[in-house]
Amino acid sequence: PDDSRVDGAAAAGGEGAPDRTAYESDVARRLLGECGAVLVGITNMDEFGMGSLGVNNGVSLEWDGAGDARRRRRPPTYNPLPWLEMISRWGVPGQFDSWSDDEISEYLVGRVMSSTADNPHGMSDDSLARLLEEVEYWHGSDSPGRTGGRPGGAESPLISPGGSSSGAAVAVSHGSSLLSVGTDTGGSIRLPSAWTSTVGLKPTYGSISRYGVVGYASSLDTVGYIAPTAECARIAWDCLRPDLGGERSNRWRPGSSRDATSRIYHAGASERRVHGKGGDSDYKVGIPSAFSIEELPPEIGEAWSATAKRLEEGGVTIIPIPESRLPSEWIKLSLAAYYVLACAEASSNLSRYDGVRYGLELDPDQHADGDSDMTPLERRISATRVLGFGDEVQRRVLAGTSVLSSDRFHTHYEAAATVRAMVSRSMEGVLGSAGDRVDALLVPTCVSFPPAVYPGSDGGGVVEVDATQAFANDLMTVPVSLGGFPSVSIPASHEAGKSREPIGMQLVGGRGAEDSLLKLAEVLS
């Protein structure tokens, strides 16, 4: 994604990021240098990883003849699922009914072989022309997306892919890549995976080096990836997993990582990796009542039950986790605690954008807004952040600065840290292989469906969701992030009326239990 550096590639965390980098991230070095991966592109994302809808993609500056700068929002990222469904409907009904598997495979391979950069699906000229007409219509100046209308009750195909790793999920869902690297702070891999029907893995915190990744909230940022299937996700993990020196060694090999948080892998991780379970029937998966909240739509609740049934049919033991073992009190408080901690760390991490070390080269006297009594350095900092940061980034930096102030640090920040510790302790009490603990928890990835995204007049995207509602998308994912636990989101579609809404389920394991989670994910494939 834009926040993981590839040698020589442009950094796009924000408008004020450096033009080019003289280093590459550890995850890029490992994929390209050791795993034989081929880089096909750098994907879009919400600015600095702040956002869950794929519309906070930063700003670009336009300059007039007088040297004045005007901010313009960058275009949003759109979900490819409605367009792929549209393409599939244009096929000949029943054309594969009388074909053998070999004939179908030969036809699909031929489509791929005839694909080009302008026609990635190898479509016929008529279908491609029809698709381009649809795209032009929905993006046009008179489209229902701009006017708010719905011709004949038609649903807009312009919907959100989720965020912040929106481009990574779209590239895999569309078929442009077999693996997309992303970062997950509070659900930034798992939410877009759920909304694009892909598989997203957030490993244990610290298991993949963060060196070369633009920081948002350092105690939460986790490098992960998105793949089309659970099998692909497992193959990628075999390459990216921590390189442990021996069966009982929890230390990385010297020089294998330049990220301090990745030097020490969590105790017991290697034992779980080497001494895995024998078969599916050995696994125990818990269904925690603490995640069964009022805001959960009935369609997602039904998909949750259906996914648990599929696991049970695959030989997995399903165990209810009552309120007494995993209290809902801490789960409900985790969302507020997460945003206090994440915004506080963002305020600290982004303080480097001061127009001197990082940021825009601007004339502070011409572009700075605010008090005329500011010093030259303060005017430079103000100009860099007002013009270089998008609205969401400014909102979170201000919120973080507020909770770190002397009159709020004890009431807000320390309280959030306490909630984090209690959430982590509560989940540790139910996850594991000893006694009455379970190997994984099964919970929904999110509590909503992807909203429509309308093209905005300022170049960005407009959604009918306010900031508070957008924050609520992380309700199911942030407890996992606060404890540093691994989690994998897998598709679990459910028929809702005449439309098929994308729904994701996540399996959550103890620290270092990625192998078990991926094996369970393959049971659901």
CSV table of N, CA, C and O in Angstrom, one decimal, residues 331-384:
chain,number,residue,atom,x,y,z
A,331,ILE,N,-15.7,-5.1,26.0
A,331,ILE,CA,-15.8,-5.1,24.5
A,331,ILE,C,-16.5,-3.8,24.1
A,331,ILE,O,-16.1,-3.1,23.1
A,332,LYS,N,-17.6,-3.3,24.8
A,332,LYS,CA,-18.3,-2.1,24.4
A,332,LYS,C,-17.4,-0.9,24.6
A,332,LYS,O,-17.5,0.1,23.9
A,333,LEU,N,-16.5,-0.9,25.6
A,333,LEU,CA,-15.7,0.2,25.9
A,333,LEU,C,-14.4,0.3,25.0
A,333,LEU,O,-13.8,1.3,24.9
A,334,SER,N,-14.2,-0.8,24.3
A,334,SER,CA,-12.9,-0.9,23.5
A,334,SER,C,-12.9,0.1,22.4
A,334,SER,O,-11.8,0.6,22.0
A,335,LEU,N,-14.0,0.4,21.7
A,335,LEU,CA,-14.0,1.3,20.6
A,335,LEU,C,-13.6,2.7,21.0
A,335,LEU,O,-12.8,3.3,20.4
A,336,ALA,N,-14.2,3.2,22.1
A,336,ALA,CA,-13.8,4.5,22.6
A,336,ALA,C,-12.3,4.5,23.1
A,336,ALA,O,-11.6,5.5,22.8
A,337,ALA,N,-11.9,3.4,23.7
A,337,ALA,CA,-10.5,3.4,24.2
A,337,ALA,C,-9.5,3.4,23.0
A,337,ALA,O,-8.5,4.0,23.0
A,338,TYR,N,-9.9,2.7,21.9
A,338,TYR,CA,-9.1,2.6,20.7
A,338,TYR,C,-8.9,4.0,20.1
A,338,TYR,O,-7.7,4.3,19.8
A,339,TYR,N,-9.9,4.7,20.0
A,339,TYR,CA,-9.8,6.0,19.3
A,339,TYR,C,-9.0,7.0,20.2
A,339,TYR,O,-8.3,7.9,19.7
A,340,VAL,N,-9.1,6.9,21.5
A,340,VAL,CA,-8.3,7.8,22.4
A,340,VAL,C,-6.9,7.5,22.2
A,340,VAL,O,-6.0,8.4,22.0
A,341,LEU,N,-6.5,6.2,22.2
A,341,LEU,CA,-5.1,5.8,22.1
A,341,LEU,C,-4.6,6.0,20.7
A,341,LEU,O,-3.4,6.5,20.5
A,342,ALA,N,-5.3,5.7,19.7
A,342,ALA,CA,-4.8,5.8,18.3
A,342,ALA,C,-4.6,7.3,17.9
A,342,ALA,O,-3.6,7.7,17.3
A,343,CYS,N,-5.6,8.1,18.3
A,343,CYS,CA,-5.5,9.6,18.0
A,343,CYS,C,-4.3,10.2,18.8
A,343,CYS,O,-3.6,11.0,18.2
A,344,ALA,N,-4.1,9.7,20.0
A,344,ALA,CA,-3.0,10.3,20.8
A,344,ALA,C,-1.6,9.9,20.1
A,344,ALA,O,-0.7,10.7,20.0
A,345,GLU,N,-1.5,8.7,19.7
A,345,GLU,CA,-0.3,8.2,19.0
A,345,GLU,C,-0.1,8.9,17.7
A,345,GLU,O,1.0,9.2,17.2
A,346,ALA,N,-1.2,9.1,17.0
A,346,ALA,CA,-1.2,9.8,15.7
A,346,ALA,C,-0.7,11.3,15.9
A,346,ALA,O,0.1,11.8,15.1
A,347,SER,N,-1.1,11.9,16.9
A,347,SER,CA,-0.7,13.3,17.2
A,347,SER,C,0.8,13.3,17.4
A,347,SER,O,1.5,14.3,17.0
A,348,SER,N,1.3,12.3,18.1
A,348,SER,CA,2.8,12.3,18.3
A,348,SER,C,3.5,11.9,17.0
A,348,SER,O,4.5,12.6,16.7
A,349,ASN,N,3.1,10.9,16.3
A,349,ASN,CA,3.8,10.5,15.1
A,349,ASN,C,3.8,11.5,14.0
A,349,ASN,O,4.8,11.7,13.3
A,350,LEU,N,2.7,12.2,13.9
A,350,LEU,CA,2.6,13.2,12.8
A,350,LEU,C,3.2,14.6,13.1
A,350,LEU,O,3.1,15.5,12.3
A,351,SER,N,3.7,14.7,14.4
A,351,SER,CA,4.3,16.0,14.7
A,351,SER,C,5.6,16.3,13.9
A,351,SER,O,6.0,17.4,13.9
A,352,ARG,N,6.1,15.2,13.3
A,352,ARG,CA,7.3,15.4,12.4
A,352,ARG,C,7.0,16.3,11.2
A,352,ARG,O,7.9,16.8,10.6
A,353,TYR,N,5.7,16.4,10.8
A,353,TYR,CA,5.4,17.2,9.6
A,353,TYR,C,5.3,18.6,10.0
A,353,TYR,O,4.3,19.2,10.3
A,354,ASP,N,6.5,19.3,10.0
A,354,ASP,CA,6.6,20.6,10.5
A,354,ASP,C,7.0,21.6,9.4
A,354,ASP,O,7.3,22.8,9.6
A,355,GLY,N,7.2,21.1,8.2
A,355,GLY,CA,7.6,22.0,7.1
A,355,GLY,C,9.1,22.1,7.0
A,355,GLY,O,9.6,22.8,6.1
A,356,VAL,N,9.8,21.5,8.0
A,356,VAL,CA,11.3,21.6,8.0
A,356,VAL,C,11.9,20.2,7.7
A,356,VAL,O,12.6,20.0,6.7
A,357,ARG,N,11.5,19.3,8.6
A,357,ARG,CA,12.0,17.9,8.3
A,357,ARG,C,11.2,17.2,7.3
A,357,ARG,O,11.6,16.5,6.4
A,358,TYR,N,9.8,17.3,7.5
A,358,TYR,CA,8.9,16.7,6.5
A,358,TYR,C,7.8,17.7,6.3
A,358,TYR,O,7.5,18.6,7.1
A,359,GLY,N,7.2,17.6,5.1
A,359,GLY,CA,6.1,18.5,4.8
A,359,GLY,C,6.3,19.3,3.5
A,359,GLY,O,7.2,19.0,2.7
A,360,LEU,N,5.5,20.3,3.4
A,360,LEU,CA,5.5,21.1,2.1
A,360,LEU,C,6.5,22.3,2.3
A,360,LEU,O,6.7,22.8,3.3
A,361,GLU,N,7.0,22.6,1.1
A,361,GLU,CA,7.9,23.8,1.1
A,361,GLU,C,7.0,25.0,0.7
A,361,GLU,O,6.7,25.2,-0.5
A,362,LEU,N,6.6,25.7,1.7
A,362,LEU,CA,5.6,26.8,1.4
A,362,LEU,C,6.2,28.1,2.0
A,362,LEU,O,7.0,28.1,3.0
A,363,ASP,N,5.7,29.2,1.5
A,363,ASP,CA,6.0,30.5,2.1
A,363,ASP,C,5.0,30.7,3.3
A,363,ASP,O,3.8,30.9,3.1
A,364,PRO,N,5.5,30.6,4.5
A,364,PRO,CA,4.5,30.6,5.7
A,364,PRO,C,3.8,31.9,5.8
A,364,PRO,O,2.6,32.0,6.2
A,365,ASP,N,4.4,33.0,5.3
A,365,ASP,CA,3.7,34.3,5.4
A,365,ASP,C,2.5,34.4,4.4
A,365,ASP,O,1.6,35.2,4.7
A,366,GLN,N,2.6,33.6,3.4
A,366,GLN,CA,1.6,33.7,2.3
A,366,GLN,C,0.4,32.7,2.6
A,366,GLN,O,-0.7,33.0,2.3
A,367,HIS,N,0.8,31.6,3.2
A,367,HIS,CA,-0.2,30.5,3.3
A,367,HIS,C,-0.7,30.2,4.7
A,367,HIS,O,-1.7,29.5,4.9
A,368,ALA,N,0.0,30.7,5.7
A,368,ALA,CA,-0.4,30.3,7.1
A,368,ALA,C,-1.7,31.1,7.5
A,368,ALA,O,-1.9,32.3,7.2
A,369,ASP,N,-2.6,30.4,8.1
A,369,ASP,CA,-3.8,31.0,8.7
A,369,ASP,C,-3.7,31.0,10.2
A,369,ASP,O,-2.9,30.3,10.8
A,370,GLY,N,-4.4,31.9,10.8
A,370,GLY,CA,-4.4,32.0,12.3
A,370,GLY,C,-3.9,33.2,12.9
A,370,GLY,O,-3.8,34.3,12.2
A,371,ASP,N,-3.4,33.1,14.1
A,371,ASP,CA,-2.9,34.3,14.9
A,371,ASP,C,-1.7,34.9,14.3
A,371,ASP,O,-0.7,34.2,13.9
A,372,SER,N,-1.7,36.2,14.1
A,372,SER,CA,-0.6,36.9,13.5
A,372,SER,C,0.6,37.0,14.5
A,372,SER,O,1.7,37.3,14.1
A,373,ASP,N,0.4,36.6,15.7
A,373,ASP,CA,1.4,36.6,16.7
A,373,ASP,C,2.3,35.3,16.7
A,373,ASP,O,3.2,35.2,17.5
A,374,MET,N,1.9,34.4,15.8
A,374,MET,CA,2.7,33.2,15.7
A,374,MET,C,4.1,33.5,15.3
A,374,MET,O,4.4,34.4,14.5
A,375,THR,N,5.1,32.6,15.7
A,375,THR,CA,6.5,32.8,15.3
A,375,THR,C,6.6,32.2,13.9
A,375,THR,O,5.7,31.5,13.4
A,376,PRO,N,7.7,32.5,13.2
A,376,PRO,CA,7.9,32.0,11.8
A,376,PRO,C,7.8,30.5,11.8
A,376,PRO,O,7.2,29.9,10.8
A,377,LEU,N,8.3,29.8,12.8
A,377,LEU,CA,8.2,28.3,12.7
A,377,LEU,C,6.8,27.9,12.9
A,377,LEU,O,6.4,26.9,12.2
A,378,GLU,N,6.1,28.5,13.8
A,378,GLU,CA,4.7,28.1,14.0
A,378,GLU,C,3.8,28.4,12.8
A,378,GLU,O,2.9,27.6,12.4
A,379,ARG,N,4.1,29.5,12.0
A,379,ARG,CA,3.4,29.8,10.8
A,379,ARG,C,3.7,28.7,9.7
A,379,ARG,O,2.9,28.3,9.0
A,380,ARG,N,5.0,28.3,9.7
A,380,ARG,CA,5.4,27.2,8.8
A,380,ARG,C,4.7,25.9,9.1
A,380,ARG,O,4.2,25.2,8.2
A,381,ILE,N,4.6,25.5,10.4
A,381,ILE,CA,4.0,24.3,10.8
A,381,ILE,C,2.5,24.4,10.4
A,381,ILE,O,1.9,23.4,9.9
A,382,SER,N,1.9,25.6,10.7
A,382,SER,CA,0.4,25.7,10.4
A,382,SER,C,0.1,25.6,8.9
A,382,SER,O,-0.8,24.9,8.5
A,383,ALA,N,1.0,26.2,8.1
A,383,ALA,CA,0.7,26.1,6.6
A,383,ALA,C,0.9,24.7,6.1
A,383,ALA,O,0.1,24.2,5.3
A,384,THR,N,1.9,24.0,6.6
A,384,THR,CA,2.2,22.6,6.2
A,384,THR,C,1.0,21.7,6.5
A,384,THR,O,0.5,20.9,5.7
